[in-house]
Amino acid sequence: MKSPLPVSYSKMKQTRLVLPPDTNHLDTIFGGKVLAYIDEIAALTAMKHSSCVVVTASIDSVDFMSSAKVGDALTLEASVTWTGRTSMEVFVQVSADDLLAGQKVMTTESFLTMVAVDQNGKPTEVPRLIPETEEEIRLYETAPARKEHRKSRSTLR
Ligand SMILES: CC(C)(COP(=O)(O)OP(=O)(O)OC[C@H]1O[C@@H](n2cnc3c(N)ncnc32)[C@H](O)[C@@H]1OP(=O)(O)O)[C@@H](O)C(=O)NCCC(=O)NCCS
């Protein structure tokens, strides 16, 4: 059995410059581009926690609250919020920072479920998570309800 790890062990932060090829006619970033960034940082965070290759099993609904435009700094912050036997829930928050105007806005946030897999692509055990801060404990305790919600959503088809 692997040793439990605190949330802080795998927490990650990335900042990216929004460039013209990433944007639409309004010079704001494509939603799909932001989704790719979210998926990437969630994978890195889950790989760090598990020391394994991971695959994305699920991405919860993603709402875009505000846009990011060319020249903005897009910052993504990710942390593991809950672990099962082989799965990890990862929370990603994305904000857009207009560095010239000094204005920062929340762009979107999402929960993803990443699964650790072995060399044959079979799910493999991950270390248990130790939530430490008030916020980490809150997200850990609310994770089973989100898992249930995901399950009920998949039975709607
Ligand atoms: C995710 C995947 C590895 C699960 O494999 P599986 O044989 O169904 O394995 P299991 O049923 O044992 O599930 C393994 C874990 O994944 C979780 N899981 C499986 N499907 C899930 C889903 N849709 N949403 C959330 N969690 C899911 C299970 O709850 C389980 O978690 P636990 O071990 O912590 O209890 C497999 O479906 C897969 O490889 N999917 C493709 C992933 C991929 O390629 N993603 C990139 C985009 S295409």
PDB file of C-alpha atoms and ligand atoms in Angstrom:
ATOM      1  CA  MET A   1       0.000   0.000   0.000  1.00  0.00           C
ATOM      2  CA  LYS A   2       1.344   3.449  -0.966  1.00  0.00           C
ATOM      3  CA  SER A   3       1.923   6.110   1.736  1.00  0.00           C
ATOM      4  CA  PRO A   4      -0.782   8.801   1.991  1.00  0.00           C
ATOM      5  CA  LEU A   5       0.152  12.235   0.623  1.00  0.00           C
ATOM      6  CA  PRO A   6      -1.050  15.741   1.494  1.00  0.00           C
ATOM      7  CA  VAL A   7      -2.882  17.852  -1.108  1.00  0.00           C
ATOM      8  CA  SER A   8       0.052  20.308  -1.098  1.00  0.00           C
ATOM      9  CA  TYR A   9       2.415  17.611  -2.438  1.00  0.00           C
ATOM     10  CA  SER A  10       0.846  17.670  -5.916  1.00  0.00           C
ATOM     11  CA  LYS A  11      -0.708  21.158  -6.115  1.00  0.00           C
ATOM     12  CA  MET A  12       0.201  22.900  -9.388  1.00  0.00           C
ATOM     13  CA  LYS A  13       0.020  26.361 -10.935  1.00  0.00           C
ATOM     14  CA  GLN A  14       0.670  27.344 -14.577  1.00  0.00           C
ATOM     15  CA  THR A  15       0.523  30.736 -16.261  1.00  0.00           C
ATOM     16  CA  ARG A  16       0.150  31.082 -20.020  1.00  0.00           C
ATOM     17  CA  LEU A  17       0.048  34.105 -22.317  1.00  0.00           C
ATOM     18  CA  VAL A  18      -3.072  34.240 -24.530  1.00  0.00           C
ATOM     19  CA  LEU A  19      -1.800  34.558 -28.117  1.00  0.00           C
ATOM     20  CA  PRO A  20      -3.642  35.311 -31.427  1.00  0.00           C
ATOM     21  CA  PRO A  21      -3.703  31.667 -32.698  1.00  0.00           C
ATOM     22  CA  ASP A  22      -5.634  30.680 -29.531  1.00  0.00           C
ATOM     23  CA  THR A  23      -8.464  33.162 -30.125  1.00  0.00           C
ATOM     24  CA  ASN A  24     -11.643  33.766 -32.148  1.00  0.00           C
ATOM     25  CA  HIS A  25     -12.818  36.813 -34.162  1.00  0.00           C
ATOM     26  CA  LEU A  26     -13.409  38.744 -30.945  1.00  0.00           C
ATOM     27  CA  ASP A  27      -9.789  38.133 -29.869  1.00  0.00           C
ATOM     28  CA  THR A  28     -10.977  36.005 -26.950  1.00  0.00           C
ATOM     29  CA  ILE A  29      -9.688  32.522 -26.256  1.00  0.00           C
ATOM     30  CA  PHE A  30     -11.475  29.418 -27.630  1.00  0.00           C
ATOM     31  CA  GLY A  31     -13.249  27.374 -24.954  1.00  0.00           C
ATOM     32  CA  GLY A  32     -11.671  24.205 -26.331  1.00  0.00           C
ATOM     33  CA  LYS A  33      -8.201  25.666 -25.818  1.00  0.00           C
ATOM     34  CA  VAL A  34      -8.984  26.365 -22.162  1.00  0.00           C
ATOM     35  CA  LEU A  35     -10.358  22.811 -21.827  1.00  0.00           C
ATOM     36  CA  ALA A  36      -7.093  21.379 -23.196  1.00  0.00           C
ATOM     37  CA  TYR A  37      -5.111  23.422 -20.653  1.00  0.00           C
ATOM     38  CA  ILE A  38      -7.446  22.222 -17.872  1.00  0.00           C
ATOM     39  CA  ASP A  39      -7.012  18.593 -18.918  1.00  0.00           C
ATOM     40  CA  GLU A  40      -3.226  18.969 -19.082  1.00  0.00           C
ATOM     41  CA  ILE A  41      -2.766  20.489 -15.625  1.00  0.00           C
ATOM     42  CA  ALA A  42      -5.216  17.980 -14.113  1.00  0.00           C
ATOM     43  CA  ALA A  43      -3.167  15.142 -15.629  1.00  0.00           C
ATOM     44  CA  LEU A  44       0.108  16.589 -14.329  1.00  0.00           C
ATOM     45  CA  THR A  45      -1.364  17.024 -10.842  1.00  0.00           C
ATOM     46  CA  ALA A  46      -2.746  13.484 -10.767  1.00  0.00           C
ATOM     47  CA  MET A  47       0.541  12.074 -12.109  1.00  0.00           C
ATOM     48  CA  LYS A  48       2.421  13.866  -9.344  1.00  0.00           C
ATOM     49  CA  HIS A  49       0.074  12.501  -6.652  1.00  0.00           C
ATOM     50  CA  SER A  50       0.075   8.932  -7.966  1.00  0.00           C
ATOM     51  CA  SER A  51       3.521   8.632  -9.610  1.00  0.00           C
ATOM     52  CA  CYS A  52       1.634   6.831 -12.403  1.00  0.00           C
ATOM     53  CA  VAL A  53       0.423   7.411 -15.923  1.00  0.00           C
ATOM     54  CA  VAL A  54      -3.142   8.738 -15.752  1.00  0.00           C
ATOM     55  CA  VAL A  55      -6.124   8.969 -18.102  1.00  0.00           C
ATOM     56  CA  THR A  56      -9.060  11.348 -17.965  1.00  0.00           C
ATOM     57  CA  ALA A  57     -12.195   9.395 -17.026  1.00  0.00           C
ATOM     58  CA  SER A  58     -14.516  12.359 -16.724  1.00  0.00           C
ATOM     59  CA  ILE A  59     -14.742  16.157 -16.885  1.00  0.00           C
ATOM     60  CA  ASP A  60     -17.642  17.742 -15.013  1.00  0.00           C
ATOM     61  CA  SER A  61     -19.652  20.474 -16.715  1.00  0.00           C
ATOM     62  CA  VAL A  62     -17.592  23.568 -17.466  1.00  0.00           C
ATOM     63  CA  ASP A  63     -19.172  27.029 -17.425  1.00  0.00           C
ATOM     64  CA  PHE A  64     -17.254  29.997 -18.778  1.00  0.00           C
ATOM     65  CA  MET A  65     -17.958  32.981 -16.521  1.00  0.00           C
ATOM     66  CA  SER A  66     -15.779  35.472 -18.361  1.00  0.00           C
ATOM     67  CA  SER A  67     -13.437  35.466 -21.338  1.00  0.00           C
ATOM     68  CA  ALA A  68      -9.702  35.937 -21.662  1.00  0.00           C
ATOM     69  CA  LYS A  69      -8.407  38.114 -24.475  1.00  0.00           C
ATOM     70  CA  VAL A  70      -5.150  38.326 -26.434  1.00  0.00           C
ATOM     71  CA  GLY A  71      -2.382  39.537 -24.140  1.00  0.00           C
ATOM     72  CA  ASP A  72      -4.030  38.330 -20.939  1.00  0.00           C
ATOM     73  CA  ALA A  73      -2.193  35.989 -18.593  1.00  0.00           C
ATOM     74  CA  LEU A  74      -4.256  32.850 -18.078  1.00  0.00           C
ATOM     75  CA  THR A  75      -3.501  31.192 -14.754  1.00  0.00           C
ATOM     76  CA  LEU A  76      -4.551  27.630 -13.940  1.00  0.00           C
ATOM     77  CA  GLU A  77      -4.389  26.203 -10.419  1.00  0.00           C
ATOM     78  CA  ALA A  78      -5.037  22.523  -9.753  1.00  0.00           C
ATOM     79  CA  SER A  79      -5.161  20.241  -6.755  1.00  0.00           C
ATOM     80  CA  VAL A  80      -6.293  16.714  -5.974  1.00  0.00           C
ATOM     81  CA  THR A  81      -9.444  16.983  -3.857  1.00  0.00           C
ATOM     82  CA  TRP A  82     -10.297  13.311  -3.274  1.00  0.00           C
ATOM     83  CA  THR A  83      -8.956   9.848  -4.020  1.00  0.00           C
ATOM     84  CA  GLY A  84     -10.697   6.522  -4.481  1.00  0.00           C
ATOM     85  CA  ARG A  85      -8.872   3.224  -5.011  1.00  0.00           C
ATOM     86  CA  THR A  86      -7.564   4.098  -8.486  1.00  0.00           C
ATOM     87  CA  SER A  87      -9.266   7.417  -9.262  1.00  0.00           C
ATOM     88  CA  MET A  88      -8.452  10.968  -8.237  1.00  0.00           C
ATOM     89  CA  GLU A  89     -10.766  13.968  -8.348  1.00  0.00           C
ATOM     90  CA  VAL A  90      -8.860  17.101  -9.420  1.00  0.00           C
ATOM     91  CA  PHE A  91     -10.197  20.650  -9.079  1.00  0.00           C
ATOM     92  CA  VAL A  92      -8.950  23.231 -11.599  1.00  0.00           C
ATOM     93  CA  GLN A  93      -9.546  26.982 -11.374  1.00  0.00           C
ATOM     94  CA  VAL A  94      -8.732  29.310 -14.262  1.00  0.00           C
ATOM     95  CA  SER A  95      -8.379  33.086 -14.028  1.00  0.00           C
ATOM     96  CA  ALA A  96      -7.552  35.724 -16.629  1.00  0.00           C
ATOM     97  CA  ASP A  97      -5.287  38.586 -15.682  1.00  0.00           C
ATOM     98  CA  ASP A  98      -5.093  41.808 -17.705  1.00  0.00           C
ATOM     99  CA  LEU A  99      -1.603  42.713 -16.540  1.00  0.00           C
ATOM    100  CA  LEU A 100      -1.683  46.192 -18.110  1.00  0.00           C
ATOM    101  CA  ALA A 101      -4.972  47.205 -16.456  1.00  0.00           C
ATOM    102  CA  GLY A 102      -4.250  45.230 -13.284  1.00  0.00           C
ATOM    103  CA  GLN A 103      -7.606  43.413 -13.490  1.00  0.00           C
ATOM    104  CA  LYS A 104      -8.045  39.748 -12.659  1.00  0.00           C
ATOM    105  CA  VAL A 105     -11.263  37.768 -13.281  1.00  0.00           C
ATOM    106  CA  MET A 106     -12.281  34.161 -12.673  1.00  0.00           C
ATOM    107  CA  THR A 107     -12.763  32.499 -16.086  1.00  0.00           C
ATOM    108  CA  THR A 108     -13.887  29.004 -15.198  1.00  0.00           C
ATOM    109  CA  GLU A 109     -13.467  26.065 -12.864  1.00  0.00           C
ATOM    110  CA  SER A 110     -13.970  22.341 -13.206  1.00  0.00           C
ATOM    111  CA  PHE A 111     -13.677  18.988 -11.448  1.00  0.00           C
ATOM    112  CA  LEU A 112     -12.061  16.154 -13.385  1.00  0.00           C
ATOM    113  CA  THR A 113     -11.722  12.476 -12.540  1.00  0.00           C
ATOM    114  CA  MET A 114      -8.342  11.046 -13.460  1.00  0.00           C
ATOM    115  CA  VAL A 115      -7.575   7.325 -13.207  1.00  0.00           C
ATOM    116  CA  ALA A 116      -4.077   5.930 -12.621  1.00  0.00           C
ATOM    117  CA  VAL A 117      -3.237   3.104 -15.005  1.00  0.00           C
ATOM    118  CA  ASP A 118      -0.434   0.567 -15.316  1.00  0.00           C
ATOM    119  CA  GLN A 119       1.562  -0.301 -18.440  1.00  0.00           C
ATOM    120  CA  ASN A 120      -1.391  -2.308 -19.774  1.00  0.00           C
ATOM    121  CA  GLY A 121      -3.846   0.558 -19.255  1.00  0.00           C
ATOM    122  CA  LYS A 122      -5.449  -1.191 -16.278  1.00  0.00           C
ATOM    123  CA  PRO A 123      -6.487   0.943 -13.277  1.00  0.00           C
ATOM    124  CA  THR A 124      -3.943   0.818 -10.477  1.00  0.00           C
ATOM    125  CA  GLU A 125      -4.004   1.878  -6.816  1.00  0.00           C
ATOM    126  CA  VAL A 126      -3.180   5.482  -5.832  1.00  0.00           C
ATOM    127  CA  PRO A 127      -1.994   6.914  -2.492  1.00  0.00           C
ATOM    128  CA  ARG A 128      -4.712   8.102  -0.131  1.00  0.00           C
ATOM    129  CA  LEU A 129      -5.102  11.894   0.128  1.00  0.00           C
ATOM    130  CA  ILE A 130      -4.559  13.926   3.295  1.00  0.00           C
ATOM    131  CA  PRO A 131      -6.589  17.155   3.211  1.00  0.00           C
ATOM    132  CA  GLU A 132      -5.109  19.711   5.628  1.00  0.00           C
ATOM    133  CA  THR A 133      -6.581  23.202   5.196  1.00  0.00           C
ATOM    134  CA  GLU A 134     -10.221  24.143   5.851  1.00  0.00           C
ATOM    135  CA  GLU A 135     -10.871  24.436   2.085  1.00  0.00           C
ATOM    136  CA  GLU A 136      -9.140  21.109   1.323  1.00  0.00           C
ATOM    137  CA  ILE A 137     -11.253  19.377   3.991  1.00  0.00           C
ATOM    138  CA  ARG A 138     -14.447  20.978   2.619  1.00  0.00           C
ATOM    139  CA  LEU A 139     -13.682  19.818  -0.939  1.00  0.00           C
ATOM    140  CA  TYR A 140     -12.744  16.331   0.329  1.00  0.00           C
ATOM    141  CA  GLU A 141     -15.960  15.961   2.322  1.00  0.00           C
ATOM    142  CA  THR A 142     -18.171  17.154  -0.550  1.00  0.00           C
ATOM    143  CA  ALA A 143     -16.500  14.838  -3.126  1.00  0.00           C
ATOM    144  CA  PRO A 144     -18.762  11.783  -2.526  1.00  0.00           C
ATOM    145  CA  ALA A 145     -21.821  13.929  -3.355  1.00  0.00           C
ATOM    146  CA  ARG A 146     -20.187  15.057  -6.612  1.00  0.00           C
ATOM    147  CA  LYS A 147     -19.350  11.412  -7.411  1.00  0.00           C
ATOM    148  CA  GLU A 148     -23.003  10.446  -6.896  1.00  0.00           C
ATOM    149  CA  HIS A 149     -24.091  13.335  -9.117  1.00  0.00           C
ATOM    150  CA  ARG A 150     -21.704  12.101 -11.866  1.00  0.00           C
ATOM    151  CA  LYS A 151     -23.118   8.582 -11.603  1.00  0.00           C
ATOM    152  CA  SER A 152     -26.731   9.767 -11.835  1.00  0.00           C
ATOM    153  CA  ARG A 153     -25.821  11.951 -14.833  1.00  0.00           C
ATOM    154  CA  SER A 154     -24.356   8.949 -16.679  1.00  0.00           C
ATOM    155  CA  THR A 155     -27.532   6.904 -16.142  1.00  0.00           C
ATOM    156  CA  LEU A 156     -29.638   9.641 -17.805  1.00  0.00           C
ATOM    157  CA  ARG A 157     -28.570   8.601 -21.336  1.00  0.00           C
TER     158      ARG A 157
HETATM  159  C1  LIG B   1     -11.146   5.306 -17.133  1.00  0.00           C
HETATM  160  C2  LIG B   1     -10.884   3.842 -17.364  1.00  0.00           C
HETATM  161  C3  LIG B   1      -9.386   3.550 -17.122  1.00  0.00           C
HETATM  162  C4  LIG B   1     -11.705   3.044 -16.370  1.00  0.00           C
HETATM  163  O1  LIG B   1     -11.459   1.686 -16.615  1.00  0.00           O
HETATM  164  P1  LIG B   1     -12.475   0.515 -16.113  1.00  0.00           P
HETATM  165  O2  LIG B   1     -11.977  -0.749 -16.665  1.00  0.00           O
HETATM  166  O3  LIG B   1     -13.873   0.960 -16.345  1.00  0.00           O
HETATM  167  O4  LIG B   1     -12.121   0.462 -14.591  1.00  0.00           O
HETATM  168  P2  LIG B   1     -13.035   0.461 -13.289  1.00  0.00           P
HETATM  169  O5  LIG B   1     -14.479   0.223 -13.555  1.00  0.00           O
HETATM  170  O6  LIG B   1     -12.324  -0.481 -12.363  1.00  0.00           O
HETATM  171  O7  LIG B   1     -12.878   1.940 -12.745  1.00  0.00           O
HETATM  172  C5  LIG B   1     -11.622   2.418 -12.280  1.00  0.00           C
HETATM  173  C6  LIG B   1     -11.861   3.716 -11.561  1.00  0.00           C
HETATM  174  O8  LIG B   1     -12.298   4.688 -12.491  1.00  0.00           O
HETATM  175  C7  LIG B   1     -13.493   5.296 -12.031  1.00  0.00           C
HETATM  176  N1  LIG B   1     -14.275   5.636 -13.205  1.00  0.00           N
HETATM  177  C8  LIG B   1     -14.513   4.839 -14.291  1.00  0.00           C
HETATM  178  N2  LIG B   1     -15.268   5.508 -15.170  1.00  0.00           N
HETATM  179  C9  LIG B   1     -15.510   6.734 -14.647  1.00  0.00           C
HETATM  180  C10 LIG B   1     -16.244   7.884 -15.074  1.00  0.00           C
HETATM  181  N3  LIG B   1     -16.890   7.925 -16.239  1.00  0.00           N
HETATM  182  N4  LIG B   1     -16.282   8.970 -14.271  1.00  0.00           N
HETATM  183  C11 LIG B   1     -15.634   8.979 -13.091  1.00  0.00           C
HETATM  184  N5  LIG B   1     -14.918   7.920 -12.620  1.00  0.00           N
HETATM  185  C12 LIG B   1     -14.873   6.818 -13.396  1.00  0.00           C
HETATM  186  C13 LIG B   1     -14.154   4.235 -11.155  1.00  0.00           C
HETATM  187  O9  LIG B   1     -15.064   4.824 -10.244  1.00  0.00           O
HETATM  188  C14 LIG B   1     -12.950   3.624 -10.485  1.00  0.00           C
HETATM  189  O10 LIG B   1     -12.536   4.444  -9.400  1.00  0.00           O
HETATM  190  P3  LIG B   1     -11.974   3.832  -7.999  1.00  0.00           P
HETATM  191  O11 LIG B   1     -10.961   2.771  -8.341  1.00  0.00           O
HETATM  192  O12 LIG B   1     -11.342   4.994  -7.328  1.00  0.00           O
HETATM  193  O13 LIG B   1     -13.150   3.283  -7.278  1.00  0.00           O
HETATM  194  C15 LIG B   1     -11.258   3.370 -18.827  1.00  0.00           C
HETATM  195  O14 LIG B   1     -12.651   3.539 -18.998  1.00  0.00           O
HETATM  196  C16 LIG B   1     -10.521   4.168 -19.892  1.00  0.00           C
HETATM  197  O15 LIG B   1      -9.345   3.871 -20.175  1.00  0.00           O
HETATM  198  N6  LIG B   1     -11.208   5.148 -20.503  1.00  0.00           N
HETATM  199  C17 LIG B   1     -10.583   5.959 -21.544  1.00  0.00           C
HETATM  200  C18 LIG B   1      -9.778   7.095 -20.927  1.00  0.00           C
HETATM  201  C19 LIG B   1      -9.199   8.017 -21.961  1.00  0.00           C
HETATM  202  O16 LIG B   1      -8.627   7.576 -22.927  1.00  0.00           O
HETATM  203  N7  LIG B   1      -9.354   9.318 -21.723  1.00  0.00           N
HETATM  204  C20 LIG B   1      -8.876  10.316 -22.650  1.00  0.00           C
HETATM  205  C21 LIG B   1      -9.973  10.917 -23.467  1.00  0.00           C
HETATM  206  S1  LIG B   1     -10.547   9.847 -24.748  1.00  0.00           S
END
